[in-house]
XYZ file of C-alpha atoms in Angstrom:
623
model
C 102.855 35.829 54.097
C 100.143 34.194 56.084
C 102.005 34.904 59.397
C 102.233 38.715 58.470
C 98.617 38.815 57.627
C 97.716 37.097 61.119
C 100.199 39.801 62.855
C 98.442 42.704 61.194
C 95.145 41.171 61.980
C 96.088 40.653 65.647
C 97.112 44.283 65.621
C 93.761 45.638 64.304
C 91.698 43.417 66.732
C 94.009 44.474 69.823
C 93.168 48.184 69.439
C 89.351 47.740 69.019
C 87.631 48.021 72.334
C 84.079 48.008 71.386
C 81.557 48.562 68.550
C 79.128 51.429 68.246
C 76.114 52.010 66.278
C 74.871 55.447 65.103
C 71.652 55.618 63.185
C 72.335 53.241 60.061
C 75.951 52.967 60.684
C 77.985 50.741 62.545
C 81.763 50.817 63.258
C 84.488 49.775 65.835
C 86.256 52.207 68.097
C 89.892 52.191 66.906
C 92.767 54.580 66.280
C 93.498 52.682 63.194
C 90.930 53.968 60.313
C 88.811 51.556 58.727
C 89.263 50.540 55.024
C 86.193 48.535 54.093
C 82.476 49.464 54.072
C 79.937 46.617 53.716
C 76.283 47.448 53.020
C 73.862 44.778 54.535
C 70.244 45.628 53.965
C 70.057 49.229 55.251
C 73.169 49.221 57.524
C 76.505 50.338 56.635
C 79.289 48.509 58.455
C 82.539 50.277 58.617
C 85.248 47.850 59.260
C 88.863 46.709 58.809
C 89.431 44.343 55.998
C 92.220 42.146 57.539
C 90.177 40.632 60.328
C 87.524 39.742 57.763
C 89.669 38.282 55.063
C 91.411 36.203 57.713
C 88.113 34.295 58.403
C 85.932 34.722 55.156
C 87.370 33.060 52.113
C 84.510 34.741 50.123
C 85.408 38.272 51.168
C 89.175 37.531 50.411
C 88.421 36.334 47.080
C 85.908 39.270 46.386
C 88.633 41.950 47.515
C 91.362 40.406 45.385
C 89.323 40.444 42.326
C 88.792 44.323 42.711
C 91.238 45.910 40.365
C 90.437 49.446 41.204
C 90.700 50.677 44.828
C 88.323 53.318 46.176
C 89.223 56.501 47.916
C 90.637 56.821 51.590
C 87.506 55.036 52.864
C 88.832 51.854 51.201
C 86.612 49.258 49.515
C 82.958 49.476 49.117
C 80.935 46.014 49.171
C 77.169 45.194 49.056
C 76.190 42.004 50.143
C 72.696 41.092 48.565
C 70.447 38.392 50.004
C 72.677 37.905 52.935
C 70.944 35.178 55.158
C 69.839 36.598 58.555
C 70.313 40.349 57.706
C 72.181 42.781 59.246
C 71.707 41.497 62.793
C 73.222 38.335 61.918
C 76.259 40.048 59.908
C 76.877 41.970 63.215
C 77.520 38.547 65.148
C 79.761 37.660 62.183
C 81.777 40.795 62.538
C 82.288 40.384 66.263
C 83.429 36.874 65.796
C 85.952 38.037 63.208
C 87.368 40.545 65.626
C 87.704 37.954 68.395
C 84.912 39.072 70.591
C 82.877 36.363 72.400
C 79.733 35.528 70.691
C 76.614 34.289 72.461
C 75.075 31.536 70.216
C 71.511 30.627 71.118
C 68.658 28.487 69.535
C 67.160 31.604 68.011
C 70.428 32.792 66.186
C 72.538 29.796 65.502
C 70.767 28.933 62.322
C 70.841 32.360 60.725
C 74.619 32.490 61.836
C 75.307 29.016 60.411
C 73.721 30.119 57.065
C 75.739 33.275 57.054
C 78.972 31.546 57.835
C 78.254 29.202 54.760
C 77.593 32.353 52.785
C 81.028 33.907 53.727
C 82.771 30.395 53.228
C 84.330 30.444 56.742
C 85.398 26.979 56.554
C 87.905 24.995 58.695
C 90.003 24.491 55.668
C 90.451 28.303 55.430
C 90.876 28.993 59.086
C 91.126 26.399 61.980
C 88.271 26.893 64.601
C 86.061 28.870 62.130
C 82.533 29.843 62.459
C 81.023 27.018 60.513
C 82.378 24.348 62.801
C 81.377 26.123 65.861
C 77.635 26.555 64.826
C 77.552 22.984 63.649
C 78.841 21.747 67.039
C 76.300 23.934 68.939
C 73.347 22.685 66.875
C 74.387 19.065 67.091
C 75.228 18.916 70.858
C 73.130 21.630 72.333
C 70.118 22.427 70.399
C 68.920 19.191 69.044
C 69.146 17.634 72.440
C 66.344 20.149 73.811
C 62.788 19.995 72.785
C 62.230 23.691 73.221
C 65.500 24.645 71.416
C 64.577 22.444 68.487
C 61.230 24.047 68.080
C 62.879 27.659 68.310
C 65.530 26.693 65.847
C 62.752 25.523 63.365
C 61.113 28.612 63.914
C 64.207 30.779 63.330
C 64.498 28.921 59.959
C 61.568 30.184 58.420
C 63.292 33.276 56.855
C 66.227 31.395 55.690
C 65.139 29.602 52.658
C 66.738 27.945 50.732
C 69.772 27.996 52.934
C 68.374 26.149 55.924
C 66.964 23.398 53.649
C 70.242 23.022 51.822
C 72.330 22.778 54.805
C 70.139 19.970 56.106
C 69.192 22.037 59.340
C 65.537 21.641 58.890
C 65.841 17.940 58.018
C 67.940 17.230 61.371
C 65.578 19.336 63.311
C 62.599 17.732 61.977
C 63.929 14.202 62.872
C 64.690 15.153 66.318
C 61.350 16.744 67.104
C 59.547 13.903 65.545
C 61.673 11.311 67.434
C 60.931 13.234 70.834
C 57.078 13.056 69.992
C 56.914 9.611 69.326
C 59.057 8.492 72.358
C 56.986 10.557 74.760
C 53.575 9.660 73.317
C 54.444 5.976 73.342
C 54.777 5.943 77.108
C 51.311 7.464 77.378
C 48.111 5.331 77.983
C 45.357 5.236 75.421
C 43.060 7.283 77.746
C 45.812 9.839 78.408
C 44.443 12.337 75.971
C 46.410 15.327 77.428
C 49.537 13.294 77.548
C 49.249 12.433 73.898
C 48.627 16.040 72.937
C 51.449 17.770 74.931
C 53.180 18.810 71.759
C 50.256 20.636 69.926
C 50.888 24.067 71.338
C 54.674 24.060 70.588
C 54.386 22.842 66.987
C 51.509 25.135 66.115
C 53.724 28.258 66.353
C 55.632 26.992 63.278
C 54.684 27.973 59.693
C 52.702 25.642 57.674
C 55.670 24.241 55.748
C 57.523 23.219 58.800
C 54.194 22.009 60.562
C 53.720 19.552 57.431
C 57.175 18.361 57.856
C 56.817 17.364 61.257
C 53.409 15.812 60.640
C 54.827 13.729 57.730
C 57.725 12.809 60.008
C 55.604 11.379 62.742
C 53.204 9.740 60.285
C 56.057 7.855 58.584
C 57.080 6.619 62.272
C 53.550 5.127 62.764
C 51.712 7.716 64.887
C 48.004 7.158 65.457
C 45.516 8.789 62.775
C 43.634 10.208 65.727
C 46.488 11.977 67.072
C 47.583 13.382 63.812
C 44.099 14.493 63.020
C 43.850 16.269 66.315
C 47.082 18.058 65.609
C 45.798 19.317 62.412
C 42.625 20.649 63.926
C 44.427 22.342 66.620
C 46.795 24.087 64.138
C 43.614 25.072 61.852
C 41.920 26.631 64.767
C 44.915 28.579 65.528
C 45.656 29.986 62.085
C 42.512 30.011 60.052
C 40.295 32.902 61.175
C 36.723 31.951 61.887
C 37.339 28.163 62.432
C 35.995 28.362 66.045
C 32.846 30.313 64.857
C 32.175 27.727 62.116
C 32.452 24.846 64.526
C 30.479 26.651 67.414
C 27.305 27.742 65.411
C 24.224 27.924 67.443
C 20.562 27.559 66.481
C 19.536 28.589 62.996
C 18.863 32.411 62.618
C 20.786 33.124 65.877
C 24.379 32.101 65.035
C 27.420 33.889 65.983
C 30.019 33.617 63.177
C 33.508 35.290 63.395
C 34.466 34.369 59.879
C 32.581 37.169 57.727
C 33.786 39.742 60.355
C 37.419 38.615 59.816
C 37.619 38.353 56.018
C 35.331 41.391 55.397
C 37.271 43.484 57.688
C 38.503 46.955 56.264
C 41.952 45.981 54.886
C 43.723 47.099 51.950
C 42.835 45.380 48.686
C 46.244 44.122 48.082
C 47.075 43.050 51.576
C 43.616 41.320 51.724
C 44.127 39.685 48.464
C 47.654 38.257 49.513
C 46.124 37.077 52.934
C 43.431 35.342 50.994
C 45.916 33.505 48.936
C 47.837 32.528 52.021
C 44.752 31.374 53.731
C 43.771 29.384 50.552
C 46.965 27.564 50.417
C 46.910 26.654 54.109
C 43.515 24.991 53.696
C 44.780 23.117 50.770
C 47.867 22.006 52.433
C 45.999 20.958 55.779
C 43.524 18.967 53.855
C 46.369 17.318 51.783
C 47.846 15.778 55.031
C 44.705 14.701 56.673
C 44.819 10.838 57.422
C 42.617 8.868 55.202
C 40.998 6.926 58.102
C 37.578 7.933 59.021
C 38.197 8.133 62.779
C 40.962 10.729 62.263
C 38.866 13.961 62.282
C 35.340 14.444 63.175
C 32.633 15.391 60.619
C 32.069 18.918 62.001
C 35.732 19.642 61.412
C 35.493 18.534 57.796
C 32.246 20.669 57.106
C 34.183 23.722 58.923
C 36.980 23.277 56.448
C 34.753 22.685 53.577
C 33.076 26.123 54.294
C 36.494 27.712 54.733
C 37.351 26.419 51.292
C 34.311 27.979 49.689
C 34.925 31.196 51.315
C 38.460 31.423 49.957
C 37.477 30.089 46.648
C 39.621 26.804 46.828
C 40.320 24.699 43.800
C 37.280 22.480 42.624
C 39.367 19.344 43.360
C 39.766 20.369 46.892
C 36.119 21.064 47.537
C 35.173 17.949 45.824
C 37.825 15.977 48.208
C 36.186 17.459 51.407
C 32.588 16.814 50.010
C 33.728 13.004 49.520
C 35.311 12.858 53.090
C 31.995 14.386 54.594
C 30.039 11.855 52.790
C 31.947 9.045 54.149
C 30.959 10.270 57.799
C 27.701 12.091 57.260
C 25.910 10.100 59.830
C 27.815 11.906 62.512
C 26.815 15.414 61.405
C 24.085 17.654 62.644
C 21.625 19.891 60.907
C 23.581 23.046 61.955
C 26.705 21.675 60.380
C 25.078 21.264 56.918
C 23.805 24.912 56.829
C 26.412 26.082 54.417
C 25.739 29.753 53.333
C 25.971 30.587 49.679
C 29.236 32.164 49.608
C 29.325 32.827 45.861
C 27.994 36.521 45.346
C 27.423 36.071 41.670
C 28.886 39.389 40.444
C 31.862 39.190 42.613
C 33.261 35.658 42.638
C 35.487 36.056 45.817
C 33.929 36.668 49.256
C 37.454 36.743 50.868
C 38.312 40.153 49.311
C 37.401 43.402 51.112
C 34.016 44.905 50.876
C 34.336 48.789 50.496
C 30.817 49.437 49.909
C 28.602 49.532 52.919
C 25.659 48.042 51.467
C 27.240 45.216 49.989
C 28.925 44.490 53.450
C 25.340 44.639 54.923
C 24.013 42.159 52.404
C 26.680 39.777 53.092
C 26.409 40.209 56.835
C 22.714 39.276 56.711
C 23.557 36.302 54.470
C 25.884 34.861 57.049
C 23.499 35.332 59.793
C 20.681 33.493 57.785
C 18.299 36.481 57.653
C 17.374 37.108 54.179
C 18.929 36.363 50.754
C 20.458 39.690 49.398
C 19.338 38.869 45.835
C 16.164 37.234 44.629
C 17.870 34.576 42.704
C 20.138 33.450 45.027
C 19.292 31.118 48.054
C 20.668 31.578 51.472
C 22.341 28.017 51.766
C 24.211 26.142 49.345
C 21.888 23.207 48.622
C 23.985 21.930 45.626
C 26.772 21.057 48.129
C 24.752 19.270 50.440
C 23.296 17.101 47.710
C 26.701 16.252 46.415
C 27.567 15.198 49.971
C 24.578 13.009 50.267
C 25.371 11.316 46.871
C 28.782 10.506 47.938
C 27.363 8.971 50.942
C 25.227 6.902 48.815
C 28.189 5.608 47.186
C 29.452 3.694 50.331
C 26.630 0.757 50.474
C 28.144 -0.668 53.684
C 27.986 2.809 55.474
C 24.503 3.317 54.198
C 23.246 0.401 55.784
C 24.737 1.407 59.267
C 23.878 4.983 58.961
C 20.898 5.510 56.650
C 18.477 5.966 59.595
C 20.630 8.817 61.176
C 21.113 10.344 57.622
C 17.490 10.245 56.887
C 16.570 12.242 60.052
C 19.416 14.569 59.474
C 18.427 15.296 55.758
C 14.826 15.749 57.120
C 15.897 18.287 59.670
C 18.133 20.223 57.124
C 15.137 20.258 54.548
C 12.952 21.880 57.329
C 15.463 24.567 57.790
C 16.061 25.425 54.157
C 12.528 25.434 53.497
C 12.147 28.701 55.067
C 14.167 30.117 52.363
C 11.782 32.166 49.948
C 14.189 31.738 47.063
C 14.532 28.046 47.246
C 12.942 26.495 44.031
C 10.695 23.491 44.239
C 12.953 21.482 41.949
C 15.974 21.716 44.376
C 13.990 20.986 47.381
C 12.374 18.001 45.873
C 15.768 16.620 44.404
C 17.116 16.726 47.755
C 14.210 15.230 49.306
C 14.108 12.232 47.070
C 17.978 11.624 46.851
C 17.645 8.982 49.705
C 16.248 5.586 48.516
C 12.865 4.461 49.914
C 14.044 2.330 52.656
C 16.439 4.980 54.077
C 13.618 6.551 56.206
C 11.560 4.330 58.512
C 9.323 7.296 59.337
C 8.144 10.247 57.168
C 7.249 12.501 60.017
C 10.353 14.596 59.506
C 9.814 14.782 55.896
C 6.134 15.826 56.478
C 7.289 18.641 58.500
C 9.669 19.744 55.960
C 7.211 19.708 53.318
C 4.683 21.459 55.338
C 7.201 24.215 56.296
C 7.976 24.760 52.635
C 4.190 25.003 51.773
C 3.864 27.542 54.528
C 6.658 29.771 53.273
C 5.517 29.361 49.684
C 1.711 29.984 49.786
C 1.555 30.763 46.072
C 2.347 27.341 44.768
C 0.119 25.860 42.174
C -1.960 22.683 43.058
C 0.146 20.636 40.752
C 3.254 21.793 42.317
C 1.891 20.898 45.689
C 0.961 17.313 44.438
C 4.597 17.090 42.799
C 6.101 18.040 46.126
C 4.075 15.713 48.207
C 5.006 12.626 46.180
C 8.187 12.307 47.971
C 6.086 11.510 51.059
C 4.922 8.053 52.052
C 1.572 8.653 53.852
C 1.654 4.958 55.229
C 4.952 5.826 56.979
C 3.353 8.724 58.989
C 2.601 8.344 62.682
C -0.880 8.484 63.977
C -0.276 11.826 65.354
C 1.130 13.120 62.178
C -1.778 11.635 60.183
C -4.085 13.621 62.573
C -2.285 16.827 61.947
C -2.225 16.414 58.114
C -5.777 15.528 57.804
C -6.724 18.943 58.916
C -3.972 20.613 57.030
C -5.462 22.907 54.257
C -2.232 23.535 52.854
C -2.030 19.890 51.500
C -3.341 18.859 48.073
C -6.647 16.937 48.328
C -5.236 13.723 46.952
C -2.720 13.805 49.728
C -5.231 14.346 52.226
C -7.405 11.479 51.167
C -4.339 9.240 51.418
C -3.710 10.500 55.078
C -7.258 9.962 55.897
C -7.248 6.305 54.646
C -3.906 5.751 56.532
C -5.411 7.446 59.736
C -8.529 5.236 59.514
C -6.400 2.088 59.416
C -4.344 3.165 62.504
C -7.327 4.243 64.361
C -9.189 0.917 63.623
C -6.035 -1.003 64.899
C -5.845 1.199 68.051
C -9.647 0.583 68.900
C -9.237 -3.014 68.347
C -6.835 -3.165 71.190
C -3.830 -4.037 68.856
C -0.415 -2.913 70.062
C 1.539 -0.456 68.032
C 3.561 -1.940 65.200
C 7.352 -1.614 64.840
C 6.676 1.118 62.377
C 4.568 3.128 64.676
C 7.090 2.661 67.383
C 9.854 3.912 65.404
C 7.607 6.958 64.206
C 6.922 7.662 67.822
C 10.571 7.683 68.628
C 11.646 9.828 65.882
C 8.553 12.237 65.728
C 9.935 15.590 65.336
C 7.177 17.207 63.323
C 5.116 18.606 66.023
C 5.683 20.833 69.200
C 5.239 19.839 72.669
C 1.987 21.735 72.819
C 0.386 19.848 69.771
C 1.537 16.562 71.376
C -0.323 17.499 74.575
C -3.397 18.354 72.762
C -3.411 15.060 70.713
C -2.859 12.880 73.783
C -5.859 14.684 75.356
C -8.012 14.121 72.376
C -6.958 10.228 72.162
C -7.932 9.993 75.945
C -11.384 11.312 75.291
C -11.887 8.960 72.395
C -10.733 6.028 74.604
C -13.131 7.054 77.355
C -16.160 7.370 74.857
C -15.247 3.980 73.577
C -15.156 2.421 77.129
C -18.633 3.996 77.962
C -20.165 2.821 74.752
C -19.074 -0.689 75.322
C -20.366 -0.521 78.871
C -23.773 0.855 77.743
C -23.892 -1.885 75.168
C -23.214 -4.941 77.586
C -25.920 -3.335 79.858
C -28.364 -3.302 77.107
C -27.776 -6.867 76.107
C -28.247 -8.064 79.428
C -31.535 -6.440 79.881
C -32.794 -8.031 76.672
C -31.817 -11.431 77.688
C -33.689 -11.057 81.026
C -36.636 -10.010 79.159
C -36.497 -13.150 76.771
C -36.259 -15.717 79.645
C -39.805 -14.542 80.959
C -42.290 -17.054 79.650
C -45.398 -15.735 81.412
C -46.990 -13.308 79.169
C -48.169 -11.170 82.025
C -44.970 -11.544 83.441
C -43.361 -10.589 80.320
C -45.649 -7.619 79.863
C -44.904 -6.413 83.425
C -41.275 -6.831 82.859
C -41.720 -5.040 79.443
C -43.248 -2.082 81.047
C -40.569 -1.796 83.532
C -37.985 -2.009 81.115
C -39.832 0.467 78.860
C -39.931 2.961 81.568
C -36.243 2.409 82.599
C -33.900 5.329 82.100
C -31.293 3.162 80.294
C -34.034 2.279 77.575
C -35.316 5.721 77.226
C -31.795 7.497 77.277
C -29.729 4.890 74.902
C -32.156 3.263 72.527
C -33.040 5.727 69.889
C -33.355 3.466 67.137
C -36.518 1.333 68.560
C -39.889 2.185 67.576
C -42.545 1.124 70.338
C -45.519 2.527 68.862
C -46.895 -0.716 67.721
C -47.816 -1.731 71.269
C -51.660 -2.499 71.692
C -53.808 -0.845 74.232
C -53.722 -3.844 76.713
C -49.995 -3.581 77.016
C -49.376 -6.488 74.677
C -46.195 -6.034 72.811
C -46.756 -5.627 69.103
C -44.158 -6.010 66.309
C -41.178 -3.963 67.303
C -39.360 -2.077 64.392
C -35.806 -0.910 64.615
C -34.461 1.609 62.147
C -31.766 0.143 60.004
C -29.950 3.280 59.789
C -29.661 3.896 63.589
C -28.532 0.373 63.797
C -25.754 0.632 61.487
C -24.728 3.937 63.051
C -24.605 2.329 66.404
C -22.509 -0.682 65.165
C -19.957 1.778 63.353
C -19.762 3.740 66.602
C -19.214 0.592 68.853
C -16.752 -1.095 66.343
């Protein structure tokens, strides 16, 4: 029986010269009419059943179970969920008819899954398709880096067949092994050599990318390399990542993100894309190495912004905030400027905006021009406050980075102080979140408070005093004290404290004492004034110093003149000297507090009186 089947099959195969495809139909050219129609997707295959049942046990059992035959056209079968689709089934048909089949890395996985679907085993027919595809994968594909990546790419639409047949596992192991071997041969300074595989792996879907990252992590790859590969993948597949990491100065930033997610797409497609982007963010964050040096703070903040845009889960947002808090000292002010993505009435910014006015409002929000509503701030201050609180939980890191974080927070406060909708309670809470010893100099905090007072001129006096409590006037530099003493926006109590601090610093400067360690730090960290203000203050200080030196010189000359006069014991000689001294320019121009009206007519000196008020004034000016 089997020999007869093989003979009939050989007869059908021998008279088939080629295959033709017309519109949605596919059939072999043969004088023997076809007796089987197989529907795969939207393609109809007109074939002979004998070549197929000789190779496929599945089709053989299916045709045997049919009790009722169709018309002259033969059997009619529909294959649902066929792996690889019509293109792969065409390759299988050619194999069954004995034509040569070109297996490649791009089609061997679908053919392998299709042969498993059709049960084309060695037990049913020797030299069947399963064994041929397995040999090709094991000996040809997995030995090549490029073919292995291509094979994994082709498996993206073959779930769960590729998973069940262990194709993905074997391919993942081969790729990970090649990465580890080649990377281990590179020097620590050869960054390009360690990152040679980033571009190839980034073409894979997120699930397959995660498999490779998990595999190389288990094999002991360095956290920096794994983190760099995740960053490379995120920049490729998450729209707007480059714009978020490349933000420029406040108010003049170029951000691609809002243009991408607010593009005019259909609502259903946009919702599906938003869901996929959200899942990708969650997966990438879940595979980030726990080490602090794995990824920079800028990337973590960019991922946090993306998570807020696509309304990720609160657990994911909290995880990112904690990780940013661990490396907050490496951030910049522009990195912390997180726009308020929550629109209040519409919770998801990632959906398409069909209303032109709404689109304009969101665009203005992203560029930091003006808040679209009177209650909502331009920046998400609550997120930054939580990040700082997470930073404070790590006491060891606080000791190492508190100075940097203090300057960073002062710069951030200065930027958000320009927001008209920022409440004084939020500003004060963020200004006081750091401990007292976190700031060695309060010049930056003073500038932030002054900016807030300038932006909110209608604040009541008690609100101004409440706001200035966060600032320690004793930690202001001399330049900042001189600026604050003339600042009419500050409350009177704060101005008095500043004047006292300024007087102490001025007295120390005039006594010739060197600057203290605090003054040196303040001078190094002075960011409150502009270059023009600094130049003006330096000129004023130089003038004051010159006046002090002139007064000291005049005082010494005056003292010498008096000493000469006292040494003259002859009355007439003394009188003559007194007349010369009296008519001297120095005496007439400098001594305004001496009363010489009590000199007698003979030129004898009477009792000389000196105004106590003028003497005290002279002493104060000299001291």
